[in-house]
Coordinates of C-alpha atoms in Angstrom, one line a residue:
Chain A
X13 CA 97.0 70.7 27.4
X14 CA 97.8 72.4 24.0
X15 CA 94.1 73.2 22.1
X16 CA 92.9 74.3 19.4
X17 CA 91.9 77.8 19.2
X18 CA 88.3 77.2 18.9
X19 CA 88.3 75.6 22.4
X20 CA 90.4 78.6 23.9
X21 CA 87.2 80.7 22.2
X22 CA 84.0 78.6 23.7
X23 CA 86.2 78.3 26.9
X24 CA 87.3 82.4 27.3
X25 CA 83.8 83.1 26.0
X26 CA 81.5 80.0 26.9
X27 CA 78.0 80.9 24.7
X28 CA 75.0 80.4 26.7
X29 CA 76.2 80.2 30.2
X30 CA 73.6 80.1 32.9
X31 CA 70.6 78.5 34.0
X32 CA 66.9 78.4 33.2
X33 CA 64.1 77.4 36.4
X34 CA 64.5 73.4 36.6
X35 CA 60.8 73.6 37.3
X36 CA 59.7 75.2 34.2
X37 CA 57.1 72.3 31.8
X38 CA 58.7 73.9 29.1
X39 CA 62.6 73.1 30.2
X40 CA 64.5 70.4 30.3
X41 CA 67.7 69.6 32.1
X42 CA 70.0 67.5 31.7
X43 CA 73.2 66.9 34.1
X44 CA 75.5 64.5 33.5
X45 CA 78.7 63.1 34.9
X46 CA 80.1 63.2 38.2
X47 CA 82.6 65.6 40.6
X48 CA 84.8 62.1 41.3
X49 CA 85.6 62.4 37.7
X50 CA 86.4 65.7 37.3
X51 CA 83.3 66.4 34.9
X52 CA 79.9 67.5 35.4
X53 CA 77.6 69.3 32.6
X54 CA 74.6 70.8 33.1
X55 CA 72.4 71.2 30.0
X56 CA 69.2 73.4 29.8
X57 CA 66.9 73.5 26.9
X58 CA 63.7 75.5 26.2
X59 CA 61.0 73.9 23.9
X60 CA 58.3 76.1 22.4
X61 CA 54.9 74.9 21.6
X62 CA 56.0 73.3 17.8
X63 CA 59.0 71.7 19.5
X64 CA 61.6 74.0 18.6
X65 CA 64.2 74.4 21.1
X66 CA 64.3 78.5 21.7
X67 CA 67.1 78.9 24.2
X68 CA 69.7 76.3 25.8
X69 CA 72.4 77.0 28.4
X70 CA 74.7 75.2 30.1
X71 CA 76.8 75.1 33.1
X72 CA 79.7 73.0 33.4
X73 CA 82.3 72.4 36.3
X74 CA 85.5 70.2 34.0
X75 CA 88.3 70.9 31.7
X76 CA 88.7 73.1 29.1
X77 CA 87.5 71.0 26.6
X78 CA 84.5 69.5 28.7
X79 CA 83.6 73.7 29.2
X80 CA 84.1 74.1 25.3
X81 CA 82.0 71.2 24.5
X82 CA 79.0 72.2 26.3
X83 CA 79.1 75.8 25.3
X84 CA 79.1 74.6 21.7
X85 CA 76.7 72.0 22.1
X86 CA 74.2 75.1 23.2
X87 CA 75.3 77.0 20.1
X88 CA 73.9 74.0 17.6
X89 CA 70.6 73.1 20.2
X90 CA 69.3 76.8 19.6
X91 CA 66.3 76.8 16.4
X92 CA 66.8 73.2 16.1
X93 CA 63.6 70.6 16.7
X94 CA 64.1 68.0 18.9
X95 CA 64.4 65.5 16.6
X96 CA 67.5 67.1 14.9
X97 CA 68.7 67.6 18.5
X98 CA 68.5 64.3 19.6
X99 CA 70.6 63.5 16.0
X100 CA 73.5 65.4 17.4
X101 CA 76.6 63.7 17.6
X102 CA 79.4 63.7 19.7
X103 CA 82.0 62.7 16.6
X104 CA 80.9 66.6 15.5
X105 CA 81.7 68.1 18.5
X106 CA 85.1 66.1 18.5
X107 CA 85.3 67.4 15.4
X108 CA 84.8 70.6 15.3
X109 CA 86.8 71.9 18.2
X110 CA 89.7 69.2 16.8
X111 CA 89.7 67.4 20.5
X112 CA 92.9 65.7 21.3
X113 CA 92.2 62.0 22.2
X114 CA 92.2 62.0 25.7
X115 CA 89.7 64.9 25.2
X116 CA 87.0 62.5 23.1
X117 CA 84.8 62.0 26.3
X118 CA 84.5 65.5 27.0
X119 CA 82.3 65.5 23.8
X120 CA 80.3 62.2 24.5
X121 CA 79.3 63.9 27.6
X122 CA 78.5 66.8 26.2
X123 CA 75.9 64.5 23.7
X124 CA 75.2 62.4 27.2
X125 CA 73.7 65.6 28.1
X126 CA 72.2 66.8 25.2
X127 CA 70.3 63.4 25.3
X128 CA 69.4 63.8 29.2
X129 CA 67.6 67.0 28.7
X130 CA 65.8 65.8 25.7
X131 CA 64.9 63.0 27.8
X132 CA 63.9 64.9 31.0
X133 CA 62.1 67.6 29.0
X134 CA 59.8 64.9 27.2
X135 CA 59.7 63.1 30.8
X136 CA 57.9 66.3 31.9
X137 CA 55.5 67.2 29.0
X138 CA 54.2 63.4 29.1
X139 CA 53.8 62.7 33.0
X140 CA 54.2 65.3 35.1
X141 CA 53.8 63.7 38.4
X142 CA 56.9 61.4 37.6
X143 CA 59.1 64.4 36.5
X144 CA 59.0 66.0 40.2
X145 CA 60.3 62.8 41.9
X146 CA 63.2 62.8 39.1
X147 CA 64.0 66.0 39.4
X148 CA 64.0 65.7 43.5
X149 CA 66.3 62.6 43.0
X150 CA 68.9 64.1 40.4
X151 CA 69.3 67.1 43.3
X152 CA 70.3 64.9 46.3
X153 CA 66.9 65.8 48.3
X154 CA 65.4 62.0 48.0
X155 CA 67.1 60.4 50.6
X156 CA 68.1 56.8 50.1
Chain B
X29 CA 102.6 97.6 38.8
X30 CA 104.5 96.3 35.8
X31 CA 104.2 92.3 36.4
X32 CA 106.1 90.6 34.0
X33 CA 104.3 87.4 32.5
X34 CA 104.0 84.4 32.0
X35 CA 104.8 84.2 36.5
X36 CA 106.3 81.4 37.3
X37 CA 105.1 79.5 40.1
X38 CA 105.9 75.4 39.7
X39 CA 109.3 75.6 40.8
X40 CA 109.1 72.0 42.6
X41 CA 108.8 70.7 38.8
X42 CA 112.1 72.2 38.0
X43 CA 113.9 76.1 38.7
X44 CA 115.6 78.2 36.1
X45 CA 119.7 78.2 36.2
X46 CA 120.8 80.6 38.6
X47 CA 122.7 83.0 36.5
X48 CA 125.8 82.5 39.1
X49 CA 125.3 78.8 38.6
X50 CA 125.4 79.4 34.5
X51 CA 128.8 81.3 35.2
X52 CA 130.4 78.9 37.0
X53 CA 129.5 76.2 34.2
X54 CA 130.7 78.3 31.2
X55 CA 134.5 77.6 31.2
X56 CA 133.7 74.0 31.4
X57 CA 131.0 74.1 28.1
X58 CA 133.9 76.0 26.3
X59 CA 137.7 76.1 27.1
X60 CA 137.7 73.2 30.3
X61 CA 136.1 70.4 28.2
X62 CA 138.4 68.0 29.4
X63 CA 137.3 64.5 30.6
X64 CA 137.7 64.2 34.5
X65 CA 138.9 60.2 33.7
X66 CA 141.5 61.8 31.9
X67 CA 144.7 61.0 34.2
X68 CA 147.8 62.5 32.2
X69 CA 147.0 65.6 30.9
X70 CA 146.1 69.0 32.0
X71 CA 142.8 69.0 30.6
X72 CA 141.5 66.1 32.2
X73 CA 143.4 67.3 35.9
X74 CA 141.3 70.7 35.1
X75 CA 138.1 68.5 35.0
X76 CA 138.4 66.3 38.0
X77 CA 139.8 69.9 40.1
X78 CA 136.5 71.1 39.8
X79 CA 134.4 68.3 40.0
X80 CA 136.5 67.7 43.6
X81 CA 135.3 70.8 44.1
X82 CA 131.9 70.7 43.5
X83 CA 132.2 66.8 45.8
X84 CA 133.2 69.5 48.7
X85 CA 130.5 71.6 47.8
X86 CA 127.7 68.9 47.8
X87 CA 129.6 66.7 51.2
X88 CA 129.9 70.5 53.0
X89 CA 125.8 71.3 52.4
X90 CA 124.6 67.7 53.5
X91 CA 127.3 67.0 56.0
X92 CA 129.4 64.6 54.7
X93 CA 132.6 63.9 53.2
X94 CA 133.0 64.5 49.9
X95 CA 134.3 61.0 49.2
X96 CA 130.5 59.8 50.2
X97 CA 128.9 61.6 46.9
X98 CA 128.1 59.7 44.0
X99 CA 126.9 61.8 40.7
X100 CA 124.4 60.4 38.5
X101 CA 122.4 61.9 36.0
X102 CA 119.8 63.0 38.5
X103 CA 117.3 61.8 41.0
X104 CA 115.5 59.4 39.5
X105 CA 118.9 57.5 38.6
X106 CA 119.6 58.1 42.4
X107 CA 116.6 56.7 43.5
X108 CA 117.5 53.5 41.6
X109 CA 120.7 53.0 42.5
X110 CA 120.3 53.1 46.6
X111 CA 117.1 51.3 46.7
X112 CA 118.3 48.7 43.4
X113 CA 121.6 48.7 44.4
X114 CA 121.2 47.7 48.6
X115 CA 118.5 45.4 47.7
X116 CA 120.6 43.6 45.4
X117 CA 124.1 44.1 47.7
X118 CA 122.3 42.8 50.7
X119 CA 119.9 40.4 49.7
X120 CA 121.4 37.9 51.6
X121 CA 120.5 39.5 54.7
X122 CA 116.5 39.8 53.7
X123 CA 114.4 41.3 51.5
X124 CA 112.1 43.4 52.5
X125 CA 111.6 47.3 51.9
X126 CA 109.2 49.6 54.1
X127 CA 108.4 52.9 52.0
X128 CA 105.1 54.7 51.6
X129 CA 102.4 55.5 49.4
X130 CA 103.1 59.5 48.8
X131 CA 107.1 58.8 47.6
X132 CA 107.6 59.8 44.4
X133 CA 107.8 57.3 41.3
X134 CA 110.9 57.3 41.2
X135 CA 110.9 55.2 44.7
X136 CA 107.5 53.9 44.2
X137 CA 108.0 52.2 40.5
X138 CA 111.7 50.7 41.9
X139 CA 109.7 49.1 44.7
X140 CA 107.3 47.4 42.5
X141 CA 110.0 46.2 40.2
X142 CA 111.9 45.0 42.9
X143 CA 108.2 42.8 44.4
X144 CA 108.7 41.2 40.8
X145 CA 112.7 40.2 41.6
X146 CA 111.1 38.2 44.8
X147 CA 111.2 41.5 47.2
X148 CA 108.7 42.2 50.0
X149 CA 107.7 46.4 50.3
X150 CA 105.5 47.6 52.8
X151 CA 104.0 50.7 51.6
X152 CA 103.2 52.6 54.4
X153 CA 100.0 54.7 54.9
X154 CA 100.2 58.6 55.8
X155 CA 97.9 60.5 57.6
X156 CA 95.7 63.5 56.2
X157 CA 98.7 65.8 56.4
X158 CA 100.7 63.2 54.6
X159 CA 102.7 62.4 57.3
X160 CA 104.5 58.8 58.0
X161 CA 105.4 58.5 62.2
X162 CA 108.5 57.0 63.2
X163 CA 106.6 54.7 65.1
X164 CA 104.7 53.4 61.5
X165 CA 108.0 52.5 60.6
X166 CA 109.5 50.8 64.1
X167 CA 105.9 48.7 63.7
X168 CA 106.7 47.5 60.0
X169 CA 110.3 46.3 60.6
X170 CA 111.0 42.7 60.7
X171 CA 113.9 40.3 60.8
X172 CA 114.2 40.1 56.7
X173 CA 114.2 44.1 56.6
X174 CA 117.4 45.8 54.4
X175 CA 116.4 49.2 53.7
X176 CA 113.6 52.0 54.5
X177 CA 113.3 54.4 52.0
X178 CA 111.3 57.1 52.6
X179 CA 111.4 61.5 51.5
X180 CA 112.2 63.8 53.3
X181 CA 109.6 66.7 51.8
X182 CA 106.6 65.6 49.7
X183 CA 107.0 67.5 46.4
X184 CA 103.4 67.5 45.7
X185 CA 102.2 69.3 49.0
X186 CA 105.3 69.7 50.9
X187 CA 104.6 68.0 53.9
X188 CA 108.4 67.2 55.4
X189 CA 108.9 63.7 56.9
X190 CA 110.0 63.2 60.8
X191 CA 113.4 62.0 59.1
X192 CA 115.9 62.6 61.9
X193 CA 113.2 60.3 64.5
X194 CA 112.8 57.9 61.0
X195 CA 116.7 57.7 61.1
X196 CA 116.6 56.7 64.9
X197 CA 114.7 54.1 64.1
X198 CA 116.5 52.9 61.5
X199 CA 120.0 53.1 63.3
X200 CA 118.7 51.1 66.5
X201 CA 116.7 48.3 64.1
X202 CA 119.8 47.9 62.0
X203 CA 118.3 48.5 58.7
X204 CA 119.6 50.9 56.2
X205 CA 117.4 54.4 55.9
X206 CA 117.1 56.3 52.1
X207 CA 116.1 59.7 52.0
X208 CA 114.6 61.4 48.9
X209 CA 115.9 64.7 49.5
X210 CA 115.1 66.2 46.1
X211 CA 112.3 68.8 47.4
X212 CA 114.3 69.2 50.7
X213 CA 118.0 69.4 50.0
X214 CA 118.4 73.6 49.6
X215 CA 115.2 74.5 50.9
X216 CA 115.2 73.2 54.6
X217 CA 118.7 72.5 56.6
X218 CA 119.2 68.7 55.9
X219 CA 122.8 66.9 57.5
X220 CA 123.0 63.2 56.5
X221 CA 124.6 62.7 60.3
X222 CA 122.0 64.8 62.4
X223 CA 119.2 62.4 60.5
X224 CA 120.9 59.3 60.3
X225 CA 120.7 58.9 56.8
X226 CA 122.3 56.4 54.9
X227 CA 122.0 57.1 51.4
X228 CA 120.5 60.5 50.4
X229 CA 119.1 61.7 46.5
X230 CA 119.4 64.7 45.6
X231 CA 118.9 67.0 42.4
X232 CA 120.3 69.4 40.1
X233 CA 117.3 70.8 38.1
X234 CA 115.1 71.5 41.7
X235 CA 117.9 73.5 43.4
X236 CA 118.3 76.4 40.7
X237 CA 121.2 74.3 38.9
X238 CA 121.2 72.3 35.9
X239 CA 119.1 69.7 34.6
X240 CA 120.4 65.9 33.8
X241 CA 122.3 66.0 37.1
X242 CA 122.0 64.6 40.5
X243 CA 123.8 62.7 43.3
X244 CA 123.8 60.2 46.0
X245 CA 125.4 60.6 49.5
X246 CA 126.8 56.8 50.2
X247 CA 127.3 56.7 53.9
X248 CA 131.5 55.4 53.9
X249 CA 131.4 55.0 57.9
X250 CA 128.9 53.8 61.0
X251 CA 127.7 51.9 58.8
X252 CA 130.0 51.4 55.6
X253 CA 127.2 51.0 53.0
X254 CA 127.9 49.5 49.9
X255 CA 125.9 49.0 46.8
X256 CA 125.3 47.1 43.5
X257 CA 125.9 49.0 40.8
X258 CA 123.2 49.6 38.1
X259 CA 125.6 51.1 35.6
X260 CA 128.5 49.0 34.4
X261 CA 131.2 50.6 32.2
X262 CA 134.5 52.3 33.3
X263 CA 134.3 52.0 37.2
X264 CA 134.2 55.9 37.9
X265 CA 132.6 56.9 41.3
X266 CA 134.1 54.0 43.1
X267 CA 132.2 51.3 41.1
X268 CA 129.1 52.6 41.7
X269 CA 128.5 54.4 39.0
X270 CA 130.2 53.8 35.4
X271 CA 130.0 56.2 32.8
X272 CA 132.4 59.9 31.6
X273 CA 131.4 62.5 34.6
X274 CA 129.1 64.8 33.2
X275 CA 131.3 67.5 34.3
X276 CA 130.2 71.4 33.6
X277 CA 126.6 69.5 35.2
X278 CA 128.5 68.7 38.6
X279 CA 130.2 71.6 38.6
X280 CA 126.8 73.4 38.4
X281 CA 125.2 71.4 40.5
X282 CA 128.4 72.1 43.3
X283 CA 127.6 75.6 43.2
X284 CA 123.8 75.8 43.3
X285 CA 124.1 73.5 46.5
X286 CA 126.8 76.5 47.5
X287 CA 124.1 78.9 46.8
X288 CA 121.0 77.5 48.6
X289 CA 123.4 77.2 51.5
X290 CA 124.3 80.1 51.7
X291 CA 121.2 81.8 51.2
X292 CA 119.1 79.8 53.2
X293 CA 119.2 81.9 56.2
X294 CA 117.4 84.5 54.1
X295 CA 115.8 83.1 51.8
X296 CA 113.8 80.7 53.8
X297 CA 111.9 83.2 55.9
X298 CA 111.3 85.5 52.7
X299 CA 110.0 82.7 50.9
X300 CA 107.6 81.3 53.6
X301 CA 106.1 85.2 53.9
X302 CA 105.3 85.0 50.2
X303 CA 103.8 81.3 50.4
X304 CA 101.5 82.6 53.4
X305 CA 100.5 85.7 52.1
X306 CA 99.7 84.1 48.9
X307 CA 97.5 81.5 51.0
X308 CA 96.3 84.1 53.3
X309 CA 95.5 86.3 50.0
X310 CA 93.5 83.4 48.6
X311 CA 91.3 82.1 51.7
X312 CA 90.5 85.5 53.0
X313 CA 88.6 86.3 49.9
X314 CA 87.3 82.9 48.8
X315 CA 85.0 80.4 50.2
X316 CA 85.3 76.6 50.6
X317 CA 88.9 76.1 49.7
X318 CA 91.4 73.5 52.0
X319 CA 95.0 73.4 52.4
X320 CA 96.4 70.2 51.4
X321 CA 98.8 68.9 53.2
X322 CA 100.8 69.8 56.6
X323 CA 99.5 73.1 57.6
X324 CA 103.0 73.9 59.2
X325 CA 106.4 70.9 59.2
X326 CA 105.8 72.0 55.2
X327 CA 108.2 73.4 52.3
X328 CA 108.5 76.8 52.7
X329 CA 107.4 77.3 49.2
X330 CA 105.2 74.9 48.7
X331 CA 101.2 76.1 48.7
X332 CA 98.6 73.4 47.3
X333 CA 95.2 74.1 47.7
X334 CA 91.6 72.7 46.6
X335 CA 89.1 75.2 45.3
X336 CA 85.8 73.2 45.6
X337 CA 83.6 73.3 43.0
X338 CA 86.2 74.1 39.9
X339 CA 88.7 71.6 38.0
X340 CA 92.3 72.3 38.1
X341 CA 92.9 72.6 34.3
X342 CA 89.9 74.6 33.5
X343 CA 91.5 77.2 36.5
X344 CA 95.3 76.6 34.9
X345 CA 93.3 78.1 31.6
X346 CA 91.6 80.8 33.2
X347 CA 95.1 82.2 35.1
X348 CA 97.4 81.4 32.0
X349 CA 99.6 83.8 33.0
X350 CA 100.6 82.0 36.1
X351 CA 102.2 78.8 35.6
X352 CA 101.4 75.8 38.3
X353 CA 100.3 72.6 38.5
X354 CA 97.4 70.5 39.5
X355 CA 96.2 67.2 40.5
X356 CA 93.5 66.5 38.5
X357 CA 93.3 64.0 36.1
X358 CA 92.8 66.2 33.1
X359 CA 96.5 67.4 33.7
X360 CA 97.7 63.8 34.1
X361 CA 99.0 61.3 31.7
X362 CA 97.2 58.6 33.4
X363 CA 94.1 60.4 34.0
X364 CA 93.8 59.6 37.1
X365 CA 93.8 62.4 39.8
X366 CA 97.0 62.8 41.9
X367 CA 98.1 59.5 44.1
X368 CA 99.4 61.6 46.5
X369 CA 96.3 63.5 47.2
X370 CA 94.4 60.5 47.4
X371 CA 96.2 58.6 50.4
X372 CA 96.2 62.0 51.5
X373 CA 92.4 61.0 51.7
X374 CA 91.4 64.1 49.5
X375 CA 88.6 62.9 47.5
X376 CA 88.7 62.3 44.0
X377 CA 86.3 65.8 43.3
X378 CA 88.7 67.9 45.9
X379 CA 91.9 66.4 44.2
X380 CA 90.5 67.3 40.5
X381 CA 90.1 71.0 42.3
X382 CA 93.5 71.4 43.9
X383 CA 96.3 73.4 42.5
X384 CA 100.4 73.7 43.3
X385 CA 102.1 76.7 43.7
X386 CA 105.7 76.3 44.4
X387 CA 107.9 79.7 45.1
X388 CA 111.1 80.4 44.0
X389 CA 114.3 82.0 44.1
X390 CA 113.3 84.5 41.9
X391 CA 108.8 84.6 42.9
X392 CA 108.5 88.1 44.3
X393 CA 105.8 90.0 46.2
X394 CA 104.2 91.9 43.1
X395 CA 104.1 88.3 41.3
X396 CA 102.3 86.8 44.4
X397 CA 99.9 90.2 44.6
X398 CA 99.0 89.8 40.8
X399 CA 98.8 85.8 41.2
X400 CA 96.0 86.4 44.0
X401 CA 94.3 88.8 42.4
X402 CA 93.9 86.4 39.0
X403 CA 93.3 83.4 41.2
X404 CA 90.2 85.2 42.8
X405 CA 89.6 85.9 39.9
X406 CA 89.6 82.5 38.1
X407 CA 87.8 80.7 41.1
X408 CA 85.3 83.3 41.0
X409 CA 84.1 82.9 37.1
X410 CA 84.7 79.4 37.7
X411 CA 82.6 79.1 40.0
X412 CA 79.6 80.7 38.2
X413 CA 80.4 78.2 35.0
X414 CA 79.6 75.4 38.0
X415 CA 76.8 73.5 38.3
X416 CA 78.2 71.9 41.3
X417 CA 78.4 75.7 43.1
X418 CA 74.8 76.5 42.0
X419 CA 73.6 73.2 43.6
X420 CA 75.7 73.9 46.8
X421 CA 74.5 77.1 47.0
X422 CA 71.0 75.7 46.6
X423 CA 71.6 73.8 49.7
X424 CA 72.0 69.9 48.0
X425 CA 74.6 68.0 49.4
X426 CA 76.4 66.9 46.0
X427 CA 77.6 63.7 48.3
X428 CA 73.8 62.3 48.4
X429 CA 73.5 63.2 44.9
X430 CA 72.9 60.1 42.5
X431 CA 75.4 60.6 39.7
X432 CA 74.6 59.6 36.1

């Protein structure tokens, strides 16, 4: 797949790789996608007290482009509130790293899990006791 | 170690020219341009000399007689023309066609045109080595059966068919057997009368000889098979094939079957101690990776492998210095991960994972050295970028994992 060189740059030097504790009230995580599809993204924010998102990270098993998307995605989250972040599109991802079209979904998973960890992080600061059994569930442990 | 890169290591999609093969061709790019049809002039008696010769070459590596070739323009057009071209010429006798699921499209996408035309294929199952028995194809044959075509080596994980029992099978049920030989034909010894092969494809482009040449061994006696041809023009190969004789091609395509001939005996065992040191390279220092396909009746160059936890494209990327191929969907037109690994019964996440290396001619040891030491490599960083790895290593079973 011939991309851009802004994608060759987030995927030889993905920003923000790694992981923050799941557990954490102030972290939310978001992972989206599935290993059938060749895609799964793992997105990490950290909220301070005024809801300004301090520190994101992501990791990522996919394609170049699904790798790219996320690590850029991380770049954006960081000083923004969560508001703004839950604004982000993934037309602007697309966008930015000029995503062929077979490459457009990469990006809407990347704002899929943009929007999960907002989602998961509010989850937690609302109702805690609910947040543990979706967290248990989203790593396999619940069995069904 | 001075490594030379980009390595090139996806020689079942296509091999350079051998240089030899190149100087055999020259004289008929430049001075010999004559057209093999032509009957009354030296330049034309100059083409169709060495096209007989390059017939001789091609009947001499498969065991025929050289009146039993047919050129085309390459496999796929082979491919059409025995399995189009015996449905049509003995449709009065039945119509139905036993292949299977791992052929390449070239077999596959005739078959399904044909179901359209009022044909009946049975697309056999392999098993997890990608392997068809002969008795599969005893147990599909009926009354209204014309032709079995099935490959002799898969190209996308090497596994080689039991062709000569396939051929007994065919011989003592009456029906006519087609072999894609492509991946085979110059790797492994293949002889049209040891198998029992009826009509067999084979390749320029695969065999270290030009590209946009190919031909088909028509069996001429026990049985006398003829076909419908698909090309109507001229009448040159017998009737079965219209159209000039693309003629520095067959000449090339003579000699690189020459070649791989006569350098099987060495180059077969030197290649297969390259494909298992690269393999042994690779699973000694990494975790959690499976062979795909038969673990030995495989292509002695062919190595495909799953590296859980990573996608094939993102680990193309990461070793861009080594050319291969994968079968995940990202590298795919249809984005859908590799048919072949599936009814291999590779999962969907394992076939996104897997890569191809396929050896050549020229692949030596340094190359394999440096392409272990970058595939580590790749899987390694790869493999800290995964999600999936972090939650294996966490002990969660990504198969009870609810998906969003």
């Amino acid at each position: 797949m011939p991309y851009n060189e802004k994608v060759l740059d987030h995927f030889n030097n993905p920003r923000n790789m790694g992981s923050m504790d799941k557990a954490a009230r102030d972290v939310g995580t978001g992972i989206v996608g599935a290993p059938e599809c060749g895609d799964v993204m793992k997105l990490q924010i950290k909220v301070d007290d005024s809801g300004v998102i301090t520190e994101a990270k992501f990791k990522t098993f996919g394609c170049g482009a699904a790798i790219a998307a996320s690590s850029l995605a991380t770049e954006w989250l960081k000083g923004k509130t969560l508001d703004q972040a839950g604004e982000l599109k993934n037309t602007e991802l697309a966008h930015e790293l000029a995503l062929p079209p077979v490459k457009i979904h990469c990006s809407v998973l990347a704002e899929d899990a943009v929007k999960a960890a907002i989602e998961d992080w509010k989850r937690k600061n609302a109702a805690p006791a609910e947040t543990a059994l979706a967290t248990e569930e989203m790593q396999g442990k619940t069995k069904t | 170690m001075a490594v030379k890169t980009p390595i090139y290591m996806d020689n079942n999609a296509t091999t350079p020219l051998d240089p030899r093969v190149l100087e055999a061709m020259m004289p008929y790019l430049t001075t010999h341009f004559g057209n093999a049809a032509s009957k009354n002039h030296s330049f034309g008696w100059a083409a169709e000399a060495a096209v007989e010769k390059a017939r001789q070459q091609i009947g001499q590596a498969m065991g025929a007689s050289p009146k039993e070739i047919v050129f085309t323009s390459g496999a796929t057009e082979s491919d059409n023309l025995a399995i189009k071209g015996a449905a049509e010429m003995y449709r009065e006798k039945g119509n139905h066609i036993i292949t299977a699921t791992t052929e390449h499209k070239a077999v596959l996408d005739t078959c399904h045109y044909l179901e359209t035309q009022g044909y009946d294929v049975t697309f056999l199952t392999v098993d997890h080595t990608g392997m068809v028995s002969p008795e599969q194809v005893e147990a599909a044959i009926t009354d209204k059966t014309i032709l079995i075509s099935l490959m002799a080596a898969n190209n996308e994980v090497g596994t080689i068919h039991p062709v000569a029992e396939i051929g007994k099978v065919a011989k003592k049920r009456g029906v006519l057997f087609h072999c894609d030989g492509v991946q085979a034909f110059g790797k492994i010894p293949l002889n049209v009368d040891e198998t029992g092969i009826d009509l067999l494809s084979i390749s320029g482009h695969k065999i270290y000889g030009p590209k946009g040449v190919g031909a088909l061994f028509v069996r001429r006696r026990g049985p006398r098979v003829s076909l419908s041809a698909q090309m109507h023009g001229g009448g040159h190969e017998r009737g079965m094939r219209s159209g000039t004789l693309n003629v520095p091609g067959i000449v090339g395509l003579g000699a690189a079957a020459e070649l791989a001939m006569q350098e099987m005996p060495t180059e077969g065992p030197r290649i297969t101690a390259l494909r298992d040191r690269l393999q042994q390279g690779i699973v000694s220092q990494l975790d959690q990776v499976n062979l795909n396909g038969h673990p030995t009746q495989r292509l002695p160059n062919t190595l495909n492998l799953s590296f859980a936890y990573v996608e094939g494209e993102s680990l193309m990327m990461r070793m861009k210095d080594i050319a291969v191929s994968s079968g995940s969907a990202c590298t795919s037109a249809s984005l859908e991960p590799s048919y072949v690994l599936k009814a291999l019964g590779v999962g969907d996440d394992m076939a996104h994972s897997s890569l191809r290396f396929s050896l050549g001619r020229f692949t030596t040891q340094e190359e394999i050295d440096f392409a272990i030491e970058r595939v580590v490599r790749a899987v390694r960083e790869l493999r800290e970028l995964s999600p999936l790895y972090e939650m294996a290593r966490e002990g969660i079973d990504l198969k009870q994992v609810k998906w969003k």
